[in-house]
Amino acid sequence: MAGGVLSFPLTSFHDDGSLDPAGFRTHVAARIATTPGAVFPACGTGEFFSLDEDEYRTVVTVAVEEAAGRVPVVAGVGYGWAQAARFARIAEDAGADALLVLPHYLVAAPQDGLVAQLEQLATRTRLPLIAYQRGQVAFTASSLKRIAAIPGVIGLKDGHSDLDRLQRLTLAAPEGFLFFNGASTAEIQARAYATVGVPAYSSAVHAFAPEIANAFFTALHDRDGDDKTIEKLLRDFYVPLVELRDRVPGYAVSLVKAAARLRGQPVGPVRAPLTDPSAADLAELTTLLTTGLDLVGAAL
């Protein structure tokens, strides 16, 4: 999966809020065509929290069909382990390759409970599991050793960006255990994550501008170190994007969808409780997207 950016496609909805399978097929096919390291349908960016089980089945099935074995398909599952197991069975039947275990719903939990959550789910699916620590989920080094020993748990996606903690986790992990940078707009911290042994990262930008996401990835992995390109993209595109994203809760998803619509992708609006960007923020996003595309020789 470290051979390309990890792509988190958007789930397409019609204007009335109903699922748009054809739109999603077009969108996910376009993502896969740009050769990401893996595709992660029905995760946070894909509004997993707003999908019912039938919609989830459709989304994962379409992603698997469009991937056609060319890239791994890692489907999101979540809530408590009992509900996560229901989604896991659907993902298995749909042909997914692995599961990303999203943070559980609402309550804080002790380390023993976080470990038990994965233990319970692992006994109920044949698919490999990648834990996602974010929000109320944060593993200690000793807990990391415990979850890495659970049959089927193969990796950890980190969304806390606490590099001291993350370094302790990577040192505690067995050889071959996978780690991913899952910070919001992960490119901002990609170089820092790489210094603690976590070069693989997810890219929300890939959902609307794979040209920018792939240019950044290429520069980051340039054998001679293309710092000039990295810093130009960070300064003129990624940092302003983060500043815009941070203005309104939920913009981490709704801005991405708005940008995809600007590129002609049939993704539709977000579902409540998320809201689409204001007219002023959309105008700013348009200018920013145009700038970012121009930096990599692409057009809106």
Coordinates of C-alpha atoms in Angstrom, one line a residue:
M1 CA 0.0 0.0 0.0
A2 CA 3.0 2.3 0.4
G3 CA 3.4 2.4 -3.4
G4 CA 0.9 5.2 -3.8
V5 CA -1.4 7.5 -1.9
L6 CA -4.2 5.8 0.0
S7 CA -7.4 6.9 -1.7
F8 CA -10.7 7.5 0.3
P9 CA -13.4 8.0 -2.3
L10 CA -16.5 10.1 -1.6
T11 CA -20.0 8.4 -1.5
S12 CA -22.2 9.9 -4.1
F13 CA -25.7 11.2 -3.2
H14 CA -28.5 12.6 -5.3
D15 CA -29.8 16.1 -4.4
D16 CA -32.6 14.6 -2.4
G17 CA -30.0 12.7 -0.2
S18 CA -30.6 9.3 -1.7
L19 CA -27.6 7.1 -2.7
D20 CA -26.4 7.5 -6.3
P21 CA -24.7 4.2 -7.2
A22 CA -23.9 5.3 -10.8
G23 CA -22.3 8.5 -9.6
F24 CA -20.2 6.6 -7.1
R25 CA -19.1 4.1 -9.8
T26 CA -17.9 7.0 -12.0
H27 CA -16.1 8.6 -9.1
V28 CA -14.4 5.6 -7.7
A29 CA -13.4 4.4 -11.2
A30 CA -11.7 7.7 -11.8
R31 CA -9.8 7.4 -8.5
I32 CA -8.6 3.8 -9.2
A33 CA -7.4 4.9 -12.7
T34 CA -4.8 7.1 -11.0
T35 CA -3.2 4.0 -9.4
P36 CA -3.5 4.7 -5.6
G37 CA -1.9 2.4 -3.1
A38 CA -5.3 1.2 -2.0
V39 CA -8.9 2.4 -2.1
F40 CA -10.9 2.8 1.2
P41 CA -14.7 3.0 0.5
A42 CA -17.3 3.9 3.1
C43 CA -14.8 5.4 5.6
G44 CA -14.8 8.8 7.2
T45 CA -14.5 10.8 3.9
G46 CA -17.0 8.4 2.4
E47 CA -19.6 9.3 5.1
F48 CA -19.8 5.8 6.6
F49 CA -21.7 7.1 9.5
S50 CA -24.6 8.1 7.3
L51 CA -25.0 4.8 5.4
D52 CA -27.5 2.1 6.1
E53 CA -26.5 -1.5 5.6
D54 CA -28.0 -1.8 2.1
E55 CA -26.3 1.4 1.0
Y56 CA -23.0 0.2 2.5
R57 CA -23.3 -3.1 0.5
T58 CA -23.8 -1.2 -2.7
V59 CA -20.8 1.1 -2.1
V60 CA -18.4 -1.7 -1.2
T61 CA -19.6 -3.9 -4.0
V62 CA -19.1 -1.1 -6.6
A63 CA -15.6 -0.3 -5.3
V64 CA -14.6 -4.0 -5.5
E65 CA -16.0 -4.3 -9.0
E66 CA -14.2 -1.2 -10.2
A67 CA -10.9 -2.2 -8.5
A68 CA -11.1 -5.6 -10.2
G69 CA -8.1 -6.8 -8.2
R70 CA -5.8 -4.0 -9.4
V71 CA -5.6 -2.3 -5.9
P72 CA -6.7 -3.5 -2.4
V73 CA -10.1 -2.5 -1.3
V74 CA -10.3 -1.7 2.4
A75 CA -13.8 -1.0 3.6
G76 CA -14.7 1.0 6.7
V77 CA -16.6 -0.6 9.6
G78 CA -17.5 0.9 12.9
Y79 CA -19.8 1.6 15.9
G80 CA -19.6 -1.1 18.6
W81 CA -18.2 -4.5 17.7
A82 CA -21.6 -6.1 17.2
Q83 CA -22.7 -3.6 14.6
A84 CA -19.2 -3.5 13.1
A85 CA -19.4 -7.3 12.7
R86 CA -22.6 -6.9 10.6
F87 CA -20.8 -4.4 8.3
A88 CA -17.8 -6.8 8.2
R89 CA -20.0 -9.6 6.9
I90 CA -21.4 -7.4 4.2
A91 CA -17.8 -6.3 3.2
E92 CA -16.7 -10.0 3.1
D93 CA -19.6 -10.9 0.9
A94 CA -18.9 -8.0 -1.4
G95 CA -15.3 -9.1 -1.9
A96 CA -13.3 -6.5 0.2
D97 CA -9.7 -7.3 0.9
A98 CA -9.5 -5.8 4.5
L99 CA -11.4 -3.6 6.9
L100 CA -10.6 -0.3 8.5
V101 CA -12.0 -0.3 12.1
L102 CA -13.3 3.3 12.7
P103 CA -13.4 4.7 16.2
H104 CA -16.3 3.3 18.2
Y105 CA -19.3 5.4 18.9
L106 CA -19.5 8.2 21.5
V107 CA -18.1 6.8 24.7
A108 CA -14.5 6.9 26.0
A109 CA -13.1 3.5 27.0
P110 CA -10.1 2.1 28.9
Q111 CA -7.3 0.3 27.1
D112 CA -8.6 -3.1 28.0
G113 CA -11.9 -2.2 26.3
L114 CA -10.2 -0.9 23.2
V115 CA -8.3 -4.2 22.9
A116 CA -11.4 -6.2 23.5
Q117 CA -13.3 -4.3 20.8
L118 CA -10.8 -5.6 18.2
E119 CA -10.7 -9.1 19.8
Q120 CA -14.5 -9.4 19.4
L121 CA -14.5 -8.2 15.9
A122 CA -11.5 -10.3 14.8
T123 CA -13.3 -13.5 15.8
R124 CA -16.3 -12.5 13.6
T125 CA -14.6 -11.8 10.3
R126 CA -12.1 -13.5 8.0
L127 CA -10.9 -10.2 6.7
P128 CA -7.7 -8.5 8.0
L129 CA -8.3 -5.5 10.3
I130 CA -6.6 -2.2 10.4
A131 CA -7.3 -0.3 13.6
Y132 CA -7.9 3.5 13.4
Q133 CA -6.9 5.6 16.4
R134 CA -8.5 9.0 16.4
G135 CA -10.8 10.9 18.8
Q136 CA -11.5 8.7 21.8
V137 CA -9.3 5.8 20.6
A138 CA -5.6 6.1 21.4
F139 CA -3.5 3.0 22.1
T140 CA -0.6 2.8 24.5
A141 CA 2.6 0.9 23.5
S142 CA 1.6 -2.1 25.7
S143 CA -1.9 -2.2 24.1
L144 CA -0.3 -2.0 20.7
K145 CA 1.6 -5.2 21.4
R146 CA -1.7 -6.8 22.5
I147 CA -3.7 -5.8 19.4
A148 CA -0.8 -6.8 17.1
A149 CA -1.0 -10.3 18.6
I150 CA -4.7 -10.7 17.7
P151 CA -5.0 -12.9 14.7
G152 CA -6.0 -10.8 11.7
V153 CA -5.1 -7.4 13.1
I154 CA -2.5 -6.2 10.6
G155 CA -2.0 -2.5 11.1
L156 CA -2.9 0.8 12.7
K157 CA -3.9 4.1 11.1
D158 CA -3.1 7.1 13.2
G159 CA -5.1 10.3 13.3
H160 CA -3.7 11.9 16.5
S161 CA -0.4 13.2 15.1
D162 CA 1.3 12.8 18.4
L163 CA 4.7 11.8 17.0
D164 CA 6.1 10.9 20.5
R165 CA 3.3 8.4 21.1
L166 CA 3.5 7.1 17.5
Q167 CA 7.2 6.5 17.7
R168 CA 6.7 4.4 20.9
L169 CA 4.0 2.4 19.0
T170 CA 6.2 1.7 16.0
L171 CA 9.0 0.6 18.3
A172 CA 6.6 -1.7 20.2
A173 CA 5.1 -3.3 17.0
P174 CA 6.3 -6.6 15.6
E175 CA 8.1 -6.7 12.3
G176 CA 5.7 -6.4 9.4
F177 CA 2.9 -4.6 11.3
L178 CA 1.5 -1.8 9.1
F179 CA 1.2 1.9 10.1
F180 CA -0.5 4.7 8.2
N181 CA -0.6 8.5 8.6
G182 CA -4.3 9.2 8.8
A183 CA -4.1 12.8 9.9
S184 CA -6.6 15.2 8.4
T185 CA -4.9 16.5 5.2
A186 CA -2.1 14.1 5.9
E187 CA 0.3 15.7 3.5
I188 CA 0.9 18.5 6.0
Q189 CA 2.6 16.1 8.3
A190 CA 3.8 13.5 5.8
R191 CA 7.5 14.3 6.2
A192 CA 7.3 14.3 10.0
Y193 CA 5.5 10.9 10.0
A194 CA 8.1 9.4 7.7
T195 CA 10.8 10.3 10.2
V196 CA 9.2 8.0 12.8
G197 CA 8.8 5.1 10.3
V198 CA 5.4 5.9 8.9
P199 CA 5.7 6.9 5.2
A200 CA 2.3 5.6 4.0
Y201 CA -0.6 8.1 4.2
S202 CA -4.2 8.7 3.3
S203 CA -5.1 11.6 1.0
A204 CA -8.4 13.4 1.0
V205 CA -7.0 15.6 -1.8
H206 CA -6.9 12.5 -4.0
A207 CA -10.7 12.4 -3.9
F208 CA -10.8 15.7 -6.0
A209 CA -7.4 16.4 -7.3
P210 CA -5.3 13.3 -7.9
E211 CA -2.9 15.4 -10.0
I212 CA -1.9 17.4 -6.9
A213 CA -1.9 14.4 -4.5
N214 CA 0.3 12.3 -6.9
A215 CA 2.6 15.2 -7.5
F216 CA 3.1 15.6 -3.8
F217 CA 3.7 11.9 -3.3
T218 CA 6.2 11.8 -6.1
A219 CA 8.1 14.7 -4.7
L220 CA 8.1 13.2 -1.2
H221 CA 9.5 10.0 -2.5
D222 CA 12.0 11.5 -4.9
R223 CA 15.4 9.8 -4.3
D224 CA 17.2 13.1 -4.2
G225 CA 14.5 14.8 -2.1
D226 CA 12.3 17.3 -4.0
D227 CA 11.9 19.7 -1.1
K228 CA 11.2 22.7 -3.3
T229 CA 8.1 21.1 -4.8
I230 CA 6.9 19.8 -1.5
E231 CA 7.2 23.2 0.2
K232 CA 5.6 25.0 -2.8
L233 CA 2.6 22.7 -2.6
L234 CA 2.4 23.0 1.2
R235 CA 2.7 26.8 1.2
D236 CA 0.4 27.7 -1.7
F237 CA -2.1 24.9 -1.5
Y238 CA -2.2 22.5 1.4
V239 CA -1.8 25.0 4.3
P240 CA -4.5 27.4 2.9
L241 CA -6.7 24.3 2.4
V242 CA -6.3 23.3 6.0
E243 CA -7.1 26.9 7.2
L244 CA -10.3 26.9 5.1
R245 CA -11.2 23.4 6.3
D246 CA -10.8 24.4 10.0
R247 CA -13.4 27.2 9.8
V248 CA -16.4 25.0 10.0
P249 CA -17.0 21.6 11.7
G250 CA -17.4 18.9 9.0
Y251 CA -15.6 20.8 6.3
A252 CA -13.0 18.0 6.3
V253 CA -15.7 16.1 4.3
S254 CA -17.9 18.8 2.8
L255 CA -15.1 20.8 1.3
V256 CA -13.7 17.7 -0.3
K257 CA -17.1 17.0 -1.9
A258 CA -17.5 20.6 -3.0
A259 CA -14.0 20.4 -4.7
A260 CA -14.9 17.2 -6.4
R261 CA -18.1 18.8 -7.8
L262 CA -16.0 21.7 -9.1
R263 CA -14.0 19.1 -11.0
G264 CA -17.2 17.6 -12.5
Q265 CA -17.3 14.5 -10.3
P266 CA -20.9 13.3 -9.7
V267 CA -20.6 13.0 -5.9
G268 CA -23.6 15.2 -4.9
P269 CA -24.1 16.9 -1.6
V270 CA -23.2 15.8 1.9
R271 CA -25.8 14.2 4.2
A272 CA -26.9 15.9 7.4
P273 CA -25.6 16.5 10.0
L274 CA -22.8 17.8 7.6
T275 CA -23.5 20.9 5.6
D276 CA -22.2 22.1 2.2
P277 CA -19.8 25.1 2.1
S278 CA -21.2 28.6 2.1
A279 CA -21.0 30.6 -1.2
A280 CA -18.1 32.7 0.1
D281 CA -16.1 29.6 1.2
L282 CA -16.9 27.9 -2.1
A283 CA -15.5 30.8 -4.0
E284 CA -12.3 30.7 -2.0
L285 CA -12.1 27.0 -2.5
T286 CA -12.4 27.5 -6.3
T287 CA -9.5 30.0 -6.3
L288 CA -7.4 27.7 -4.1
L289 CA -8.1 24.6 -6.2
T290 CA -7.2 26.5 -9.4
T291 CA -3.9 27.6 -7.8
G292 CA -3.1 24.0 -6.7
L293 CA -3.8 22.6 -10.1
D294 CA -1.8 25.3 -11.8
L295 CA 1.2 24.3 -9.6
V296 CA 1.2 20.8 -11.0
G297 CA 0.4 21.8 -14.6
A298 CA -3.3 20.8 -14.5
A299 CA -6.5 22.7 -15.0
L300 CA -9.8 23.0 -13.2

